[in-house]
mmCIF file of C-alpha atoms in Angstrom:
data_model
loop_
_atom_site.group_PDB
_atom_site.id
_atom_site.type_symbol
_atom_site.label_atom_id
_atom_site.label_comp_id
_atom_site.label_asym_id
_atom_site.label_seq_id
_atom_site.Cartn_x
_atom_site.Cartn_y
_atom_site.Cartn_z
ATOM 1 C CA UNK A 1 99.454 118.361 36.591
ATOM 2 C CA UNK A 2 102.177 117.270 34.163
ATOM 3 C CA UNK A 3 105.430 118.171 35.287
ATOM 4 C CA UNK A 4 107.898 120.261 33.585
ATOM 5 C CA UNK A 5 111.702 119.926 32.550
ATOM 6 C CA UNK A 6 114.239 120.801 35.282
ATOM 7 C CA UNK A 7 116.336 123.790 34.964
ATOM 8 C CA UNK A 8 119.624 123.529 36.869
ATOM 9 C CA UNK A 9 122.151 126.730 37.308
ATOM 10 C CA UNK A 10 124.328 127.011 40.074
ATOM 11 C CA UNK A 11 127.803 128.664 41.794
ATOM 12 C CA UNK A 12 131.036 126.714 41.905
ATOM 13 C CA UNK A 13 132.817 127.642 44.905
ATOM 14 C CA UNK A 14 136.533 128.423 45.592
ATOM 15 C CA UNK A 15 139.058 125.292 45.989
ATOM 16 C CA UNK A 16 140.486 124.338 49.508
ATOM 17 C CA UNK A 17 144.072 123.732 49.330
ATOM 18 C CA UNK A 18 145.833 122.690 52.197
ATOM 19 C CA UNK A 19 143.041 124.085 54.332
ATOM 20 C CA UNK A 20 142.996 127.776 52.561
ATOM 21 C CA UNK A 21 140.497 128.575 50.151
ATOM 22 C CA UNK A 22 141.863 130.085 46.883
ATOM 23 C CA UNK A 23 140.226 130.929 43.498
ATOM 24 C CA UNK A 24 137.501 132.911 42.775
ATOM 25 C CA UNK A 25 134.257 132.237 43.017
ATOM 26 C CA UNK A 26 131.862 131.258 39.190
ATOM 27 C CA UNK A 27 128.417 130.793 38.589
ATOM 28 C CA UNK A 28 127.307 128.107 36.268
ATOM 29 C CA UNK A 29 125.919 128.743 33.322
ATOM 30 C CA UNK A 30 121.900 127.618 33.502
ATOM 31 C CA UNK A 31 121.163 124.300 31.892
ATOM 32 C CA UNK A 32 117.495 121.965 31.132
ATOM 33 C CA UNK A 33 118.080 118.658 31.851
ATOM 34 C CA UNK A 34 117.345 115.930 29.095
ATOM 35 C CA UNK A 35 115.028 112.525 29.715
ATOM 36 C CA UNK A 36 111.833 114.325 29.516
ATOM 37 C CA UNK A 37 109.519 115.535 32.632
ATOM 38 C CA UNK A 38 109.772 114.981 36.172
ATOM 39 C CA UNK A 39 107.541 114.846 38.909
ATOM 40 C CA UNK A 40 104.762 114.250 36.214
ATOM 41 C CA UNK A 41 101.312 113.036 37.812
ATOM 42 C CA UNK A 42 99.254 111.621 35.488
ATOM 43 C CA UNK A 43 99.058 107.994 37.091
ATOM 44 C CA UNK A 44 95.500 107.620 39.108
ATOM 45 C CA UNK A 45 95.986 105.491 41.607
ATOM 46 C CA UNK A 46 92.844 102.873 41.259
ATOM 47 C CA UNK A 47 91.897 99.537 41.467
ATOM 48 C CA UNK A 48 92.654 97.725 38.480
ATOM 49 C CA UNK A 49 90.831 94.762 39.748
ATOM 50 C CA UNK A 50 88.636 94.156 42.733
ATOM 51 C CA UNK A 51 86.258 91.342 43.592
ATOM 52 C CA UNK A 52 84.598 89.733 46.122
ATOM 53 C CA UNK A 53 82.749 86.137 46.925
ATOM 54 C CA UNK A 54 81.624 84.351 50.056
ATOM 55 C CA UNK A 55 80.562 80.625 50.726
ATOM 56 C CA UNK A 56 77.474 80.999 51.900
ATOM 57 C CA UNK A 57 74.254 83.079 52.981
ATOM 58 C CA UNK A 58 73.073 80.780 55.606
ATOM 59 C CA UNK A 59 71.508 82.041 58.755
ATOM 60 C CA UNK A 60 74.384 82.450 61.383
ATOM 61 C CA UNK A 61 76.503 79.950 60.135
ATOM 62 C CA UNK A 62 80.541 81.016 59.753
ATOM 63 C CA UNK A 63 80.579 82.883 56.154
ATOM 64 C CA UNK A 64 84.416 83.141 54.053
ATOM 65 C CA UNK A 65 84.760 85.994 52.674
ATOM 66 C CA UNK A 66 87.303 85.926 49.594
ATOM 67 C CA UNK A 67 88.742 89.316 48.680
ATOM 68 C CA UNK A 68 90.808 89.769 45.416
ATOM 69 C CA UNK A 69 92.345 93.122 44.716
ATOM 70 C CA UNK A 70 95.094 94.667 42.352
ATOM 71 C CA UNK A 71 96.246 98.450 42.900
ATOM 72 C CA UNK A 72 98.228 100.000 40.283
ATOM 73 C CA UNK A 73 100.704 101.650 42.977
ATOM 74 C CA UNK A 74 102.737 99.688 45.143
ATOM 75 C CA UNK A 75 101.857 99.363 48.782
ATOM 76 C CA UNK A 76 103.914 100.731 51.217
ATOM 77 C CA UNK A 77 104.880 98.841 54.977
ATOM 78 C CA UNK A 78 102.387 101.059 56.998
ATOM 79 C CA UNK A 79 99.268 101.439 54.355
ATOM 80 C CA UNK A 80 96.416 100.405 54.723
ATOM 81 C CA UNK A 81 93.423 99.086 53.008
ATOM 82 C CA UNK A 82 89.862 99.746 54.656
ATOM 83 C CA UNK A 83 86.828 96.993 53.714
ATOM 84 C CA UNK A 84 83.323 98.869 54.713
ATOM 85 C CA UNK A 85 79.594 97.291 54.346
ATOM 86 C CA UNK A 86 80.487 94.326 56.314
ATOM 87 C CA UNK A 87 77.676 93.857 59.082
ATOM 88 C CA UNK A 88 77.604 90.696 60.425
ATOM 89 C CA UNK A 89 76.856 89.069 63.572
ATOM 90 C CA UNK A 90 81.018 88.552 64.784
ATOM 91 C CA UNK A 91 81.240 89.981 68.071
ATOM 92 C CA UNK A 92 85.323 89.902 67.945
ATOM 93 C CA UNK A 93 87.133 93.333 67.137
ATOM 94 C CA UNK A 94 90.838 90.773 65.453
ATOM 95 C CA UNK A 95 89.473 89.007 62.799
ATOM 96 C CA UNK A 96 92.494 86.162 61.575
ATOM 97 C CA UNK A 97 93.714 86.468 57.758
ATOM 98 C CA UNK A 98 93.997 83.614 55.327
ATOM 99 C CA UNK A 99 95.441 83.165 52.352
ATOM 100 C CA UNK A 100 98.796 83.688 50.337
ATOM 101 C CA UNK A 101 99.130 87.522 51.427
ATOM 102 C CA UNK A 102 98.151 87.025 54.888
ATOM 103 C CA UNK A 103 101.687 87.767 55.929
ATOM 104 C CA UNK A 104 102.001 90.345 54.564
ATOM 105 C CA UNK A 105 98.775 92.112 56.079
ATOM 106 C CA UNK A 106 100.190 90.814 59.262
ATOM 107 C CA UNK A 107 97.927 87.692 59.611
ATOM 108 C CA UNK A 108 94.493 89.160 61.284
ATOM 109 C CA UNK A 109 92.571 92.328 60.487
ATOM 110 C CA UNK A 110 90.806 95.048 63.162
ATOM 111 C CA UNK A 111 87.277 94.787 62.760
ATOM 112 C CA UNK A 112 84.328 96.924 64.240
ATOM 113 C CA UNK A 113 80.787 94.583 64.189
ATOM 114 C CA UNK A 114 79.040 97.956 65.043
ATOM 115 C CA UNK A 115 80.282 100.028 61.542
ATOM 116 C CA UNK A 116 80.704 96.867 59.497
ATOM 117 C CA UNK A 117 84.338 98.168 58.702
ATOM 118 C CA UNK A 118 87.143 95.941 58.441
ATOM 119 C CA UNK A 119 91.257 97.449 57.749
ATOM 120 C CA UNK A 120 94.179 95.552 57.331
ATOM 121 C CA UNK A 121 97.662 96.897 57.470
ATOM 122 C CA UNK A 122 100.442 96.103 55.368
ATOM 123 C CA UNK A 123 103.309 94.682 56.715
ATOM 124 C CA UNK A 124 105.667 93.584 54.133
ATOM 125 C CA UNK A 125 105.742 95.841 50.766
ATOM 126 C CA UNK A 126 103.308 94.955 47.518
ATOM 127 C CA UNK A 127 104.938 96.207 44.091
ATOM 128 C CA UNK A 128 101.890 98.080 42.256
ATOM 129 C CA UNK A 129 99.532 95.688 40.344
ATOM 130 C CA UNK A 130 100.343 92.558 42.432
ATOM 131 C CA UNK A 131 97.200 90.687 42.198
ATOM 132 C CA UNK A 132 96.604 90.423 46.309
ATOM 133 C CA UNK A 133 94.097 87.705 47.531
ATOM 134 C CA UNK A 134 93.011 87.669 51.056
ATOM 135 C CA UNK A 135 90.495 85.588 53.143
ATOM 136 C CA UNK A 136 88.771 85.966 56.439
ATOM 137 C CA UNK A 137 85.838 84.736 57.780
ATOM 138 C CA UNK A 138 82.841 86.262 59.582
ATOM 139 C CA UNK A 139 79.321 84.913 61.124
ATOM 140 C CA UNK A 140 76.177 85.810 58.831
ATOM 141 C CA UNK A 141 73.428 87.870 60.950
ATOM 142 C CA UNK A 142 70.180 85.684 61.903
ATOM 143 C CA UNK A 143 67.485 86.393 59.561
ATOM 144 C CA UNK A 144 63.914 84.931 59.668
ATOM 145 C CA UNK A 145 63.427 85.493 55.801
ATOM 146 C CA UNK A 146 65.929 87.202 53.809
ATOM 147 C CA UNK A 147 67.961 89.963 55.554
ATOM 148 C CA UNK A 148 67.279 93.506 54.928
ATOM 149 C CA UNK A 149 70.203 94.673 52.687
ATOM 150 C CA UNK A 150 74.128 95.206 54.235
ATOM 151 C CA UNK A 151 75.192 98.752 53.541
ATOM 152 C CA UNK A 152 77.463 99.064 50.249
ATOM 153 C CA UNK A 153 80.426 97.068 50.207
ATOM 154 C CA UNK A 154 83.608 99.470 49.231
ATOM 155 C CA UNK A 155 87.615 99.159 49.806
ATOM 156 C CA UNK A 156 89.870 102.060 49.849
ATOM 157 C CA UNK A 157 93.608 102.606 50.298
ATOM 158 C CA UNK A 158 95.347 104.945 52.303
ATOM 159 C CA UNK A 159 99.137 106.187 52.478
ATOM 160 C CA UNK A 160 98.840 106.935 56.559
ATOM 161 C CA UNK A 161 101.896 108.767 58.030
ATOM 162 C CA UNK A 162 104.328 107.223 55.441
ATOM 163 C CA UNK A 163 102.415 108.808 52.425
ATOM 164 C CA UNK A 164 99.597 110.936 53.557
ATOM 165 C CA UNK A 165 98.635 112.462 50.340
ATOM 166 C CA UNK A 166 98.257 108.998 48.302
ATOM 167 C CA UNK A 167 95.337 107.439 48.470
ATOM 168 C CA UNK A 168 92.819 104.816 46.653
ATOM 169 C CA UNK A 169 89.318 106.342 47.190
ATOM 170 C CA UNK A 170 86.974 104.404 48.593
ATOM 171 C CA UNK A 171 84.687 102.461 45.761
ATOM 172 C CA UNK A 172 82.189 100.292 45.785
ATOM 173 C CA UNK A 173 82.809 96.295 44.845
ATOM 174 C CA UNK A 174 80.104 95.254 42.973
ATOM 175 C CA UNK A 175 78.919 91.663 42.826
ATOM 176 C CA UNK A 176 76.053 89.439 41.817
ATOM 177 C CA UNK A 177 75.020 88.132 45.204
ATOM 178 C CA UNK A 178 74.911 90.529 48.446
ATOM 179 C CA UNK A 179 77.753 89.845 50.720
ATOM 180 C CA UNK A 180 76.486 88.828 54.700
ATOM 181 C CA UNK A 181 72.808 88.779 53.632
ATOM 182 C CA UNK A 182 72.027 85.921 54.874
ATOM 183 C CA UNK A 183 68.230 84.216 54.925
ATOM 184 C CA UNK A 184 68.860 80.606 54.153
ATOM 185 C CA UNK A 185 68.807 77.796 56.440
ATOM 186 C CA UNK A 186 70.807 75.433 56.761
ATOM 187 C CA UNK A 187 70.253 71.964 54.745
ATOM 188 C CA UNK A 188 71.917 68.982 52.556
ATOM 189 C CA UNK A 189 71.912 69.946 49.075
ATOM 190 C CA UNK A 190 73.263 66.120 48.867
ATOM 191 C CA UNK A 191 71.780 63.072 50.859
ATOM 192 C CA UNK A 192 72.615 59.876 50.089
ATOM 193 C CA UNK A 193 72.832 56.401 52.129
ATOM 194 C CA UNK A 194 73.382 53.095 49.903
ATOM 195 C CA UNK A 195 73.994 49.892 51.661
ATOM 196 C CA UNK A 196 76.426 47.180 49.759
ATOM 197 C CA UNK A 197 74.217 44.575 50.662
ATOM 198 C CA UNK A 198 70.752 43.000 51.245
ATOM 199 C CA UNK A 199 71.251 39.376 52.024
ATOM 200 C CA UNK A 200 69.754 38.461 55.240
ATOM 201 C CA UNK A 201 72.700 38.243 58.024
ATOM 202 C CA UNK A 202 75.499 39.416 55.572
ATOM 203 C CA UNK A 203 78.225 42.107 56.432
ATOM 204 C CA UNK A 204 76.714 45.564 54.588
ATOM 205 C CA UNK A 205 79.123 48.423 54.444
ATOM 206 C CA UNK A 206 77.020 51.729 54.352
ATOM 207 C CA UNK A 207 77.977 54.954 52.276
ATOM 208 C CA UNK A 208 76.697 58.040 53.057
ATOM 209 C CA UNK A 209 77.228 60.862 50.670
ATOM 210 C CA UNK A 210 76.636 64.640 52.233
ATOM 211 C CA UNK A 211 76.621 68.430 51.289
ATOM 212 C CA UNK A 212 76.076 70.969 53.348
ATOM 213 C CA UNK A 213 75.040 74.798 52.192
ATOM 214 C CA UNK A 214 77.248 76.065 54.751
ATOM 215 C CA UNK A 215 80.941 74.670 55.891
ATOM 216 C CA UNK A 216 80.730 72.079 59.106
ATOM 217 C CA UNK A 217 83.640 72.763 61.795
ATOM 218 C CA UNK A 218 85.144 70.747 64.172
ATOM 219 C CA UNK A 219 83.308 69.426 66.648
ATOM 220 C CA UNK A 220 80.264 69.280 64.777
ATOM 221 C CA UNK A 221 77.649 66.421 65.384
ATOM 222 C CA UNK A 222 75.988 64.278 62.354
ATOM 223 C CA UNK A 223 73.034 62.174 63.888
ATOM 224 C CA UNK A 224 71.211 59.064 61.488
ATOM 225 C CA UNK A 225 68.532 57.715 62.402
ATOM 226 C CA UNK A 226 66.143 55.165 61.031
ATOM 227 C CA UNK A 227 69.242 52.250 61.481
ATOM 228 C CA UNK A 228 67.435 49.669 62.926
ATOM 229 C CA UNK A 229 67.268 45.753 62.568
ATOM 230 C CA UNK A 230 71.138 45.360 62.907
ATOM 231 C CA UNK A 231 72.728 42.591 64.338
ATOM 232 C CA UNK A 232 75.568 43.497 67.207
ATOM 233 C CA UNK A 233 78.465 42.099 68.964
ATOM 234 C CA UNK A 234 79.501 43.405 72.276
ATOM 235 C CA UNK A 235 82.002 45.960 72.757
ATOM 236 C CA UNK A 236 85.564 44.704 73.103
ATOM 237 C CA UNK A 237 88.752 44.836 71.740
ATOM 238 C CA UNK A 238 89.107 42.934 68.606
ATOM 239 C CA UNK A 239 90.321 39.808 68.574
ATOM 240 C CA UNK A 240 92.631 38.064 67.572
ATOM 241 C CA UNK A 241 93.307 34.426 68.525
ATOM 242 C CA UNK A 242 92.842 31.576 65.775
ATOM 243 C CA UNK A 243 89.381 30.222 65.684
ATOM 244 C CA UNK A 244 87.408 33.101 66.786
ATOM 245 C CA UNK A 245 84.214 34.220 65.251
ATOM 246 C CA UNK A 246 85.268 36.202 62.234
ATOM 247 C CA UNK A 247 82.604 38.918 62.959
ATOM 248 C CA UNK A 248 84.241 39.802 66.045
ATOM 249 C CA UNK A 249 87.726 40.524 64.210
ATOM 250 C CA UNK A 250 85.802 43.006 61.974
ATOM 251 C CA UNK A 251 86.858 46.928 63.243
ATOM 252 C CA UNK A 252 83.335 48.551 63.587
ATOM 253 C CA UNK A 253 81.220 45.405 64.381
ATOM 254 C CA UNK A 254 81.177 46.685 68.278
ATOM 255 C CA UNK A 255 84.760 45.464 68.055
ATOM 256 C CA UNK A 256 87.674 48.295 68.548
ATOM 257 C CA UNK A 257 90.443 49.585 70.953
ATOM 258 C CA UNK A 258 88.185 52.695 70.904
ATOM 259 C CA UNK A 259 85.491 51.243 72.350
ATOM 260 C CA UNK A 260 85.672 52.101 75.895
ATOM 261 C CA UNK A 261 82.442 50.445 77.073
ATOM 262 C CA UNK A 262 80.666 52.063 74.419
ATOM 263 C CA UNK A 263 79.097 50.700 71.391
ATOM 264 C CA UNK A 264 80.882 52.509 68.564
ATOM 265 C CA UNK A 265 81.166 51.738 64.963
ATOM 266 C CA UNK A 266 84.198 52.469 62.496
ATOM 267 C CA UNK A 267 83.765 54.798 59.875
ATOM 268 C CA UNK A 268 86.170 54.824 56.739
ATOM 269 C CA UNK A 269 87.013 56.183 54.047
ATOM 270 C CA UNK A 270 87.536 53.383 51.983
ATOM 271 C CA UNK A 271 85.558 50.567 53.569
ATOM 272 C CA UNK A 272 87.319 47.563 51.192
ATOM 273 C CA UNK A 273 90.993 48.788 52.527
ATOM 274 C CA UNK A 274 89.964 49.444 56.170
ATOM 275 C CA UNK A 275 91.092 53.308 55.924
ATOM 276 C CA UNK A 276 89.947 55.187 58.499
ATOM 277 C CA UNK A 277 88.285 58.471 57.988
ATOM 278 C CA UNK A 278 90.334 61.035 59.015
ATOM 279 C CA UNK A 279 87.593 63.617 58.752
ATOM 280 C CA UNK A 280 85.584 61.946 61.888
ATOM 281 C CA UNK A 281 87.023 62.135 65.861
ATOM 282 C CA UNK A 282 88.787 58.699 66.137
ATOM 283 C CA UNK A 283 87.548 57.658 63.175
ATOM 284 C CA UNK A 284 84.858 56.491 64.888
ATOM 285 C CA UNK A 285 80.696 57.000 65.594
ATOM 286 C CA UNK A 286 78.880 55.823 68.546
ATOM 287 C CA UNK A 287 75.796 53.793 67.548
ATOM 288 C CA UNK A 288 72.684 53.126 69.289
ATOM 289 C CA UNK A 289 71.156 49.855 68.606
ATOM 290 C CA UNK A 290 68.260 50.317 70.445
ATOM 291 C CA UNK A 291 66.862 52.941 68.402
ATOM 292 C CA UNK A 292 68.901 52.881 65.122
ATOM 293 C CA UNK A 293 70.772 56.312 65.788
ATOM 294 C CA UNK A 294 74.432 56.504 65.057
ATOM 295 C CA UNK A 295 76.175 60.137 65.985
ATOM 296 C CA UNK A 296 79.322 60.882 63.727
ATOM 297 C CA UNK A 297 81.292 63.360 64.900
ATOM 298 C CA UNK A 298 83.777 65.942 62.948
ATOM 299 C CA UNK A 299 87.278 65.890 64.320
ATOM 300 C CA UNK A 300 88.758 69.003 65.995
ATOM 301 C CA UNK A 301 90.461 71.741 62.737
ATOM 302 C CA UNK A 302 88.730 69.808 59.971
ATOM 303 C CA UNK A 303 86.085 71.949 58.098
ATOM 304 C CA UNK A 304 84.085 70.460 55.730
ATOM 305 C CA UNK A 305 83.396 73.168 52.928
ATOM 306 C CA UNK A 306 79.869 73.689 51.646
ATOM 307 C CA UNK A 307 81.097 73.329 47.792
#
């Protein structure tokens, strides 16, 4: 309700001079303050914005959620902010935070795979309508077809023992594609391989162009097949003495300090400066001449997204 002006009367008490009181005692006269109401309450404390994406709705594969939110009431050290409708198939109950404000939600989130509910805890204080974006990531559920429908996504605030009557609600975030309902498998939605060259017994450089519908993480495998009728140079370190064969001073030609006994070609990311790819282990693939298959594979912390 809206609050009303503040009336303020009082007693002045007796002056203490020299440690004895003397004087009489007087009341003062009553007295409405000026500035208008206090302790009015007509704020609502609501979302003003709040919206939510993913990556992807591929069949198990590892799903970013991306959470933007903007309370009009600042957010206290202690609150907390409660995500429900997320049913996935994440078995772990300290999900990590990403982001700009995953400080101050304390980095990670507790999350319970059984309810689907996920609540962070704030850490370092938000003033009220700070836009807040947060990320995390969960595994969508394994669907043969398309997944029967996640409960309603909604996010609420609450004050806990710091402010225990102030509270955001919980609402529901709407959005135009369910969040975690998964049903797609995984495929290129790009797949390209051109080759630089088709003279008979020339160096080719081959580019492969690839898009995944759902991010790759380290330590993930890319096999090619079909490579066949290539010419090959055993595996040694390159050379380098005058007068060599210039193939075998080519990195990638079965020639490199990677090698190890094992035939491996270089991959790069610009072929015509020698860069190596930083995106591939060693920035190297092993190759198999025998049957044309060469076996790329991603380098531990790189993720390659799916957009």
């Amino acid at each position: 309700q809206l609050g009303m002006p503040l009336h303020v009367s009082g007693t002045l008490g007796r002056l203490e001079k020299y440690g004895v009181l003397s004087g009489e005692m007087a009341d003062i006269v009553g007295m409405t303050t000026s500035g208008g109401p206090i302790l009015q309450t007509s704020l609502v404390p609501v979302f003003d914005l709040k919206e939510v994406g993913q990556d992807n709705n591929v069949n198990g594969a590892v799903n970013t959620i991306y959470l933007t939110l903007s309370p009009n009431i600042a957010l206290c050290t202690g609150f907390k902010l409660t995500v429900t409708g997320l049913v996935s198939s994440t078995n772990f109950s300290t999900i990590p935070l990403l982001g700009p404000f995953a400080r101050a939600l304390g980095h990670a989130a507790v999350y319970d795979s059984v309810t689907g509910v996920l609540i962070m805890t704030v850490l370092e204080q938000l003033a009220a309508n700070t836009v807040i974006r947060v990320l995390f990531r969960l595994q969508n559920r394994m669907c043969p077809e398309q997944c029967t429908s996640p409960p309603a996504m909604t996010i609420a605030v609450s004050g806990e023992d710091l402010e225990p009557y102030l509270q955001i609600p919980a609402s529901s975030v709407t959005n135009p594609q369910q969040i975690l309902e998964s049903g797609n498998i995984l495929r290129w939605t790009q797949k390209t391989a051109l080759s630089s060259s088709s003279v008979s017994g020339s160096l080719t450089v081959l580019t492969f162009s690839l898009q995944p519908t759902a991010p790759l993480f380290g330590g993930t495998e890319i096999t090619v097949k079909g490579l066949r009728g290539t010419q090959h140079t055993p595996c040694n370190a390159c050379a380098t003495s005058p007068g060599v064969n210039s193939l075998d001073q080519t990195p990638g030609l079965g020639c490199s300090d990677k090698c190890q006994g094992h035939p491996v070609l270089a991959v790069f990311e610009d072929a015509r400066a020698l860069r190596p790819h930083t995106m591939v282990a060693d920035s190297v693939a092993s190759f198999d001449r025998t049957n044309g298959t060469l076996v790329i594979k991603i380098d531990v912390g790189i993720v390659i997204t799916s957009r």
